[in-house]
mmCIF file of C-alpha atoms in Angstrom:
data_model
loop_
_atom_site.group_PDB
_atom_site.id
_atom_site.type_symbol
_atom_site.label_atom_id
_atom_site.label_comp_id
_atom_site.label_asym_id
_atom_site.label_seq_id
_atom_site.Cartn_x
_atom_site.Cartn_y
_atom_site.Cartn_z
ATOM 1 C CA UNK A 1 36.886 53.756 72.393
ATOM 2 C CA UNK A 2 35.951 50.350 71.246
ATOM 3 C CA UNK A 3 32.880 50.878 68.819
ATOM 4 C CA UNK A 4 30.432 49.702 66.336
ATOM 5 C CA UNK A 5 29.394 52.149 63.731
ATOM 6 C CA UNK A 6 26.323 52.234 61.604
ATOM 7 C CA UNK A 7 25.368 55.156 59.361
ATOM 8 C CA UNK A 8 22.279 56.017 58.671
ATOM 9 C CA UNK A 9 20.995 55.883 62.106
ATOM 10 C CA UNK A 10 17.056 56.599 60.443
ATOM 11 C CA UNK A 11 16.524 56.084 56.910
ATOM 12 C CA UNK A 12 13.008 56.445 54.859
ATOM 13 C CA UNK A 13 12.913 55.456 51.406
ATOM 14 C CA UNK A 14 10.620 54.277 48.352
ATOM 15 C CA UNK A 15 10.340 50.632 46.901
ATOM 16 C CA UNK A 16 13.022 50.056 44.375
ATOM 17 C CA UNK A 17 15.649 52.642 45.263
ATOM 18 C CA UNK A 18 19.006 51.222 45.954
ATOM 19 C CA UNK A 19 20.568 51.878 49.120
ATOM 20 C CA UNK A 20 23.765 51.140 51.485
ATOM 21 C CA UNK A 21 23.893 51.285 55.177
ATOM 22 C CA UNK A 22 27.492 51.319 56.647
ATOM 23 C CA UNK A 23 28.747 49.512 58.998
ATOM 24 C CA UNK A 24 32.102 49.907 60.447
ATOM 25 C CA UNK A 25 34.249 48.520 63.604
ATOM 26 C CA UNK A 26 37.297 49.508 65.622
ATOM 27 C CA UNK A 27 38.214 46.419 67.643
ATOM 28 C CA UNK A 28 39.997 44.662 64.445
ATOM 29 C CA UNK A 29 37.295 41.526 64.384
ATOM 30 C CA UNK A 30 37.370 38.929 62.004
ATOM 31 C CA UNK A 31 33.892 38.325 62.144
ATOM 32 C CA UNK A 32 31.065 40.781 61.006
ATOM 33 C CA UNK A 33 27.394 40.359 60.929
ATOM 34 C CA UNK A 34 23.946 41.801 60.306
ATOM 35 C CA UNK A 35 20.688 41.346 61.797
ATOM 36 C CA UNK A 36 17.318 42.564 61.453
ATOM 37 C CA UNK A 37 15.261 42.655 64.352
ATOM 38 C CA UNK A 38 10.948 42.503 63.855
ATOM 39 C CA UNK A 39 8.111 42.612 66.152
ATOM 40 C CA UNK A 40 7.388 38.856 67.521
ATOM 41 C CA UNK A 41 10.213 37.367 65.292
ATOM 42 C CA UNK A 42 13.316 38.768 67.402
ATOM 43 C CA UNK A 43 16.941 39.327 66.115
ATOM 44 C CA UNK A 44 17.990 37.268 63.074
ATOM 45 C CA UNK A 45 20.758 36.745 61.152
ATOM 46 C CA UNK A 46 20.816 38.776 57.239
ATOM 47 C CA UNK A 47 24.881 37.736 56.528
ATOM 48 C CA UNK A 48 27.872 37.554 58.483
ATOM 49 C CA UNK A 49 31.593 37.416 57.515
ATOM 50 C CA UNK A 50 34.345 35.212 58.816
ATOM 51 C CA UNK A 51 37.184 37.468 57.207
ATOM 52 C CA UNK A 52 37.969 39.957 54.716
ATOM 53 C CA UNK A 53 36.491 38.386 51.281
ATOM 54 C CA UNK A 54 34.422 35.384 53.106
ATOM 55 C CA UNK A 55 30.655 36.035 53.526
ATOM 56 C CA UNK A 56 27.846 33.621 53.990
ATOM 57 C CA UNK A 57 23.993 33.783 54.207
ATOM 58 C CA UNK A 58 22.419 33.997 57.492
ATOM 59 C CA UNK A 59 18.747 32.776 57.986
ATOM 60 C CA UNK A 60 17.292 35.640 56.279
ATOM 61 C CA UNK A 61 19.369 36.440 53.351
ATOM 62 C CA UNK A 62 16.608 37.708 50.551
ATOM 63 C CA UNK A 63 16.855 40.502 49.264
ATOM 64 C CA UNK A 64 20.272 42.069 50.807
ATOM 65 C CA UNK A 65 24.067 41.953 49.303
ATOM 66 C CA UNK A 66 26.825 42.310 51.422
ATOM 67 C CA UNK A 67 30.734 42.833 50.684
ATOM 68 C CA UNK A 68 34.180 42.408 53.123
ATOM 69 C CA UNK A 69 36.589 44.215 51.452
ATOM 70 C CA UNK A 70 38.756 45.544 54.485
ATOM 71 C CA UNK A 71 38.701 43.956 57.747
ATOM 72 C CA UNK A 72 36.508 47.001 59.319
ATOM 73 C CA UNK A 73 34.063 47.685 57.011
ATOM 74 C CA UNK A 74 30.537 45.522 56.490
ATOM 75 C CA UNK A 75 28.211 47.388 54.179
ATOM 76 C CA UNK A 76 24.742 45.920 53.739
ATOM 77 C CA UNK A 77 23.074 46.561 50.681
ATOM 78 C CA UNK A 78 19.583 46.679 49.331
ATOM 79 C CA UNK A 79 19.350 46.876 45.811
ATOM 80 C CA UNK A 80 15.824 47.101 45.291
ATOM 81 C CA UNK A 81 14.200 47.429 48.447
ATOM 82 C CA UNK A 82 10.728 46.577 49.269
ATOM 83 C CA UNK A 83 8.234 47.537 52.210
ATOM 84 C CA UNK A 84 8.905 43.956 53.766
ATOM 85 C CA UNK A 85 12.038 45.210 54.398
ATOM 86 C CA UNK A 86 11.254 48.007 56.701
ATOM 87 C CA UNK A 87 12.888 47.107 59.786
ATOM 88 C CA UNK A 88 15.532 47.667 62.462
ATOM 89 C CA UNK A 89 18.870 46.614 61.182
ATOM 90 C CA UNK A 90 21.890 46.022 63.518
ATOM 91 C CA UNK A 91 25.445 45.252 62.685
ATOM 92 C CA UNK A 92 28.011 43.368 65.289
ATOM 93 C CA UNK A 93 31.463 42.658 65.379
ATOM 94 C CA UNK A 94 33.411 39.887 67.437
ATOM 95 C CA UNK A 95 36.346 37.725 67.479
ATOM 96 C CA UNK A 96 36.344 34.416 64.866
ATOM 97 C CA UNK A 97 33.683 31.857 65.173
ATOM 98 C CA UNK A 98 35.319 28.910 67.010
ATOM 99 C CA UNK A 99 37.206 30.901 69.923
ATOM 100 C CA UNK A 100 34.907 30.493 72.866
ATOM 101 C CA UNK A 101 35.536 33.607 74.175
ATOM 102 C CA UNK A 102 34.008 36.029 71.443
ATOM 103 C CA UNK A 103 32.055 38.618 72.586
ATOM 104 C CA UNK A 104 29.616 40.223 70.316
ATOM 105 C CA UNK A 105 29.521 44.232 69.852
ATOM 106 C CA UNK A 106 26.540 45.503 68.445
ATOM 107 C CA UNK A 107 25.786 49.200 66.160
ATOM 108 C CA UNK A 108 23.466 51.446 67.321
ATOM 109 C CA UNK A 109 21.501 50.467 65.078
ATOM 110 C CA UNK A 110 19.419 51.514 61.990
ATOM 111 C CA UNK A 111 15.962 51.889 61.632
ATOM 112 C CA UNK A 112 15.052 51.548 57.821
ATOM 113 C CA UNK A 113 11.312 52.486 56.428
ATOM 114 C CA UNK A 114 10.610 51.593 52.701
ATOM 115 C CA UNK A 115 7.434 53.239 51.613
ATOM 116 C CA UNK B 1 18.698 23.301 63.923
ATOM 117 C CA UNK B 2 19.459 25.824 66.683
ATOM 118 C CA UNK B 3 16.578 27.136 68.598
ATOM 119 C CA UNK B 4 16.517 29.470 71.608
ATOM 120 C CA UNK B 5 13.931 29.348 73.805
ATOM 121 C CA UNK B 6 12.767 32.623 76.444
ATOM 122 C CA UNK B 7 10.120 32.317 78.746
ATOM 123 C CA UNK B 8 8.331 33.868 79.953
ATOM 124 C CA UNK B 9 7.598 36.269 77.458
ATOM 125 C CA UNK B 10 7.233 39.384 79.777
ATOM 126 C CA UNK B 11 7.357 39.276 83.485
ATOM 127 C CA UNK B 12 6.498 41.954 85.909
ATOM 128 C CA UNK B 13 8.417 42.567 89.262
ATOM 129 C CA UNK B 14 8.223 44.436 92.818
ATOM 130 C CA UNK B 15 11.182 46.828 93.325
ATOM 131 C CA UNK B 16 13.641 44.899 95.970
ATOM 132 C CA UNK B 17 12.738 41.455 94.290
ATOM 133 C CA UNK B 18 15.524 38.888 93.026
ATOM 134 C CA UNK B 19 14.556 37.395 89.479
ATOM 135 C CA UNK B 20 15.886 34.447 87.390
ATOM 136 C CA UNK B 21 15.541 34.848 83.890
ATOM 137 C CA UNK B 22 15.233 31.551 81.371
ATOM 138 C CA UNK B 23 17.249 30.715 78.141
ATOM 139 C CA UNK B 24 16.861 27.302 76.911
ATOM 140 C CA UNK B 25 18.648 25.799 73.602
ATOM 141 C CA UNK B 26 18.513 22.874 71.272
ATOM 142 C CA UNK B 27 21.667 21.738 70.077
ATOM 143 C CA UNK B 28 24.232 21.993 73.244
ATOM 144 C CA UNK B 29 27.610 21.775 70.919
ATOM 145 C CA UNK B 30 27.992 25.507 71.288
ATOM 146 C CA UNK B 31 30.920 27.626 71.795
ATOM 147 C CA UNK B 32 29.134 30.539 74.086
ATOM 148 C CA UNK B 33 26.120 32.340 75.560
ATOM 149 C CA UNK B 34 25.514 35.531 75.361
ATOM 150 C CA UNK B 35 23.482 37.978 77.412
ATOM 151 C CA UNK B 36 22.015 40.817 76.442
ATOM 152 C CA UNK B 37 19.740 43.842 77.714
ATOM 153 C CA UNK B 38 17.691 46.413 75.196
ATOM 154 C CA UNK B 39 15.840 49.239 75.821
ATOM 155 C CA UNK B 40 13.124 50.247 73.629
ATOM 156 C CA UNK B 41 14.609 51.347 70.349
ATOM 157 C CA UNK B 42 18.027 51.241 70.913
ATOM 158 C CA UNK B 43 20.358 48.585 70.886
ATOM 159 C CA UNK B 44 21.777 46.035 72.534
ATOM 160 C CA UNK B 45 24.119 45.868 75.650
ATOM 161 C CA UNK B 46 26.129 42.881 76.111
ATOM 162 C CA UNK B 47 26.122 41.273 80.027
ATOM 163 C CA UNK B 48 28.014 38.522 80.494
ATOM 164 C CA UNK B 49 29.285 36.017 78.123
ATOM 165 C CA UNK B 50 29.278 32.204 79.199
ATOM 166 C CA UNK B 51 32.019 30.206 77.640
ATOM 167 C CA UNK B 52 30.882 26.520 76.888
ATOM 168 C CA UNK B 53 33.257 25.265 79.950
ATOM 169 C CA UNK B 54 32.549 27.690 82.451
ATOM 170 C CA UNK B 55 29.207 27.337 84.371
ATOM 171 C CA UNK B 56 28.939 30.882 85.717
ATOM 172 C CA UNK B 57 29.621 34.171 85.262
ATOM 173 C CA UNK B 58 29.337 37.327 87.707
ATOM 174 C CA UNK B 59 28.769 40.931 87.162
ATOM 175 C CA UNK B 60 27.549 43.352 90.028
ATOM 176 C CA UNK B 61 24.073 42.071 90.811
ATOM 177 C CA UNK B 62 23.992 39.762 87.776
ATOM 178 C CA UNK B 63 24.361 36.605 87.636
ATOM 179 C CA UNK B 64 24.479 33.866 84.571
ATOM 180 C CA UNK B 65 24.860 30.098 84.581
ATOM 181 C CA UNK B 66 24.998 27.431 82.109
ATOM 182 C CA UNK B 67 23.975 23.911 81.958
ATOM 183 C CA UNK B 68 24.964 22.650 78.344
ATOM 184 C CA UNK B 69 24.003 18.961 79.030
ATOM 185 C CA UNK B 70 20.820 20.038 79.721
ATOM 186 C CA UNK B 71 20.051 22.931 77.389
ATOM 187 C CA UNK B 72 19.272 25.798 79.535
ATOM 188 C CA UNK B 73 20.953 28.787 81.002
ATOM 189 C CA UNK B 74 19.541 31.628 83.421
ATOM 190 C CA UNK B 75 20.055 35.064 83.934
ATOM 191 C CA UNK B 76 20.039 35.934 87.998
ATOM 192 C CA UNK B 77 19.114 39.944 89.248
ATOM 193 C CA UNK B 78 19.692 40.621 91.975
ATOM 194 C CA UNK B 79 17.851 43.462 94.644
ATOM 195 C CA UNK B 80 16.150 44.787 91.582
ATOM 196 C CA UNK B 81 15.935 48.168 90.637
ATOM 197 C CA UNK B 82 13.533 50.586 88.223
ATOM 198 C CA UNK B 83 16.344 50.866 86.083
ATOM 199 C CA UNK B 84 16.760 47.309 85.093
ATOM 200 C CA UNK B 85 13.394 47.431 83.118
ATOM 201 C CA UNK B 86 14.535 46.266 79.641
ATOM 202 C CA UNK B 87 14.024 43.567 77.099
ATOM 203 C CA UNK B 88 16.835 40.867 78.164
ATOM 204 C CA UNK B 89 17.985 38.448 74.974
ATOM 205 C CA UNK B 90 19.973 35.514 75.237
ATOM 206 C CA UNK B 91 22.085 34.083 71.363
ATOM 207 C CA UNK B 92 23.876 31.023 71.382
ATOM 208 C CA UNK B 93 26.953 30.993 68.964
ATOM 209 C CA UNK B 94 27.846 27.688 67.395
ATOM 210 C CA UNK B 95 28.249 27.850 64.065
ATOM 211 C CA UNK B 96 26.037 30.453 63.628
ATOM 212 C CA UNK B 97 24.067 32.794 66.335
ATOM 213 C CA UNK B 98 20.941 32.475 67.367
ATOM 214 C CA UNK B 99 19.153 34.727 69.191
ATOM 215 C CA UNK B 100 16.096 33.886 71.569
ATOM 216 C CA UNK B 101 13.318 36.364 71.219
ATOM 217 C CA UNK B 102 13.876 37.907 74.597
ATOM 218 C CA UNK B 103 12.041 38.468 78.185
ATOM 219 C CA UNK B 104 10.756 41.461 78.528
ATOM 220 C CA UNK B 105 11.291 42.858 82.419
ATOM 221 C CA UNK B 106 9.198 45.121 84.197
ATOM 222 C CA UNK B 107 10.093 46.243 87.215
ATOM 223 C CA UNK B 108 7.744 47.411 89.304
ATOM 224 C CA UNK B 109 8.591 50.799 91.836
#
């Protein structure tokens, strides 16, 4: 089955501890991203990856790290995190930027407190 | 710079009712439109995708169109139903995606 992955699904931690939510596809994309989605601000854009090795920022990109080292992986990393970060966080895969026909696939989803 | 435009905000409907939902956009060099549905706390469901030279696309009762010359592309239900209550989101994907802050349906039994 075609599929987004995102692990942890719910995740409560304290200011300052570093973590790493997972993101992983099936579908062999080139193109990865991450989102955070807030109250009265809707969906936007943390980083997103082109290929294996090329990220760039998104709208949003304080405060998070991301890597591409295989095609099917997208980790998102906070290294310090802070309670402005509390949020729901979604990863999506689709074909390359460019193609018109490149439907996004979104994660579950993860819904990340910092206390 | 991009910006996606829902309104209304929310909008409640009768059971039976056909509804047009409204995304407008900015910058109309884009390479697709996306639809989406949520449900509360979960994540999203892609619809239809609009490529930037089609006009329309079908699925069951839905129905999405695109007019890039003049920014704006809706989201047709038909013969609604209880079950299509949902927060429905429309992104644009140009260079980037942007995602309008969504309309969310009530439908009413």
């Amino acid at each position: 089955e075609a599929q987004v992955t995102q692990n942890p699904r719910y995740l409560i931690t304290v200011t300052g501890k570093k973590l790493t939510v997972t993101c992983s596809q099936n579908m062999n994309h080139e193109y990865m991203s991450w989102y955070r989605q807030d109250p009265g601000l809707g969906l936007r854009q943390i980083y997103y990856s082109m290929n294996v090795e090329v990220t760039d920022k998104g709208d949003v990109p304080e405060g998070y790290k991301v890597s591409r080292k295989e095609k099917r992986n997208f980790p998102l990393i906070l290294e310090s995190p802070s309670p402005n970060q509390t949020s729901l966080y979604f990863c999506a895969s689709s074909l390359p930027t460019g193609l018109s026909y490149n439907e996004q696939f979104f994660g579950p989803g993860t819904r990340l407190t910092v206390l | 710079k991009q910006e996606v435009t829902q309104i209304p905000a929310a909008l409640s409907v009768p059971e039976g009712e056909n509804l047009v939902l409204n995304c407008s956009f900015t910058d109309s060099a884009i390479y697709n439109l996306q639809w989406f549905r949520q449900d509360p706390g979960k994540g999203l469901t892609s619809l239809l995708l609009i490529q930037s030279s089609q006009r329309e696309q079908t699925s069951g009762r839905l129905n999405a169109s695109l007019d890039k010359s003049s920014g704006r592309s809706t989201l047709y239900i038909a013969a609604s139903q209880p079950g299509d209550s949902a927060t429905y989101l429309c992104a644009v994907r140009d260079d980037k995606i942007i995602f309008g802050k969504g309309t969310r349906l009530h439908i009413l039994p």
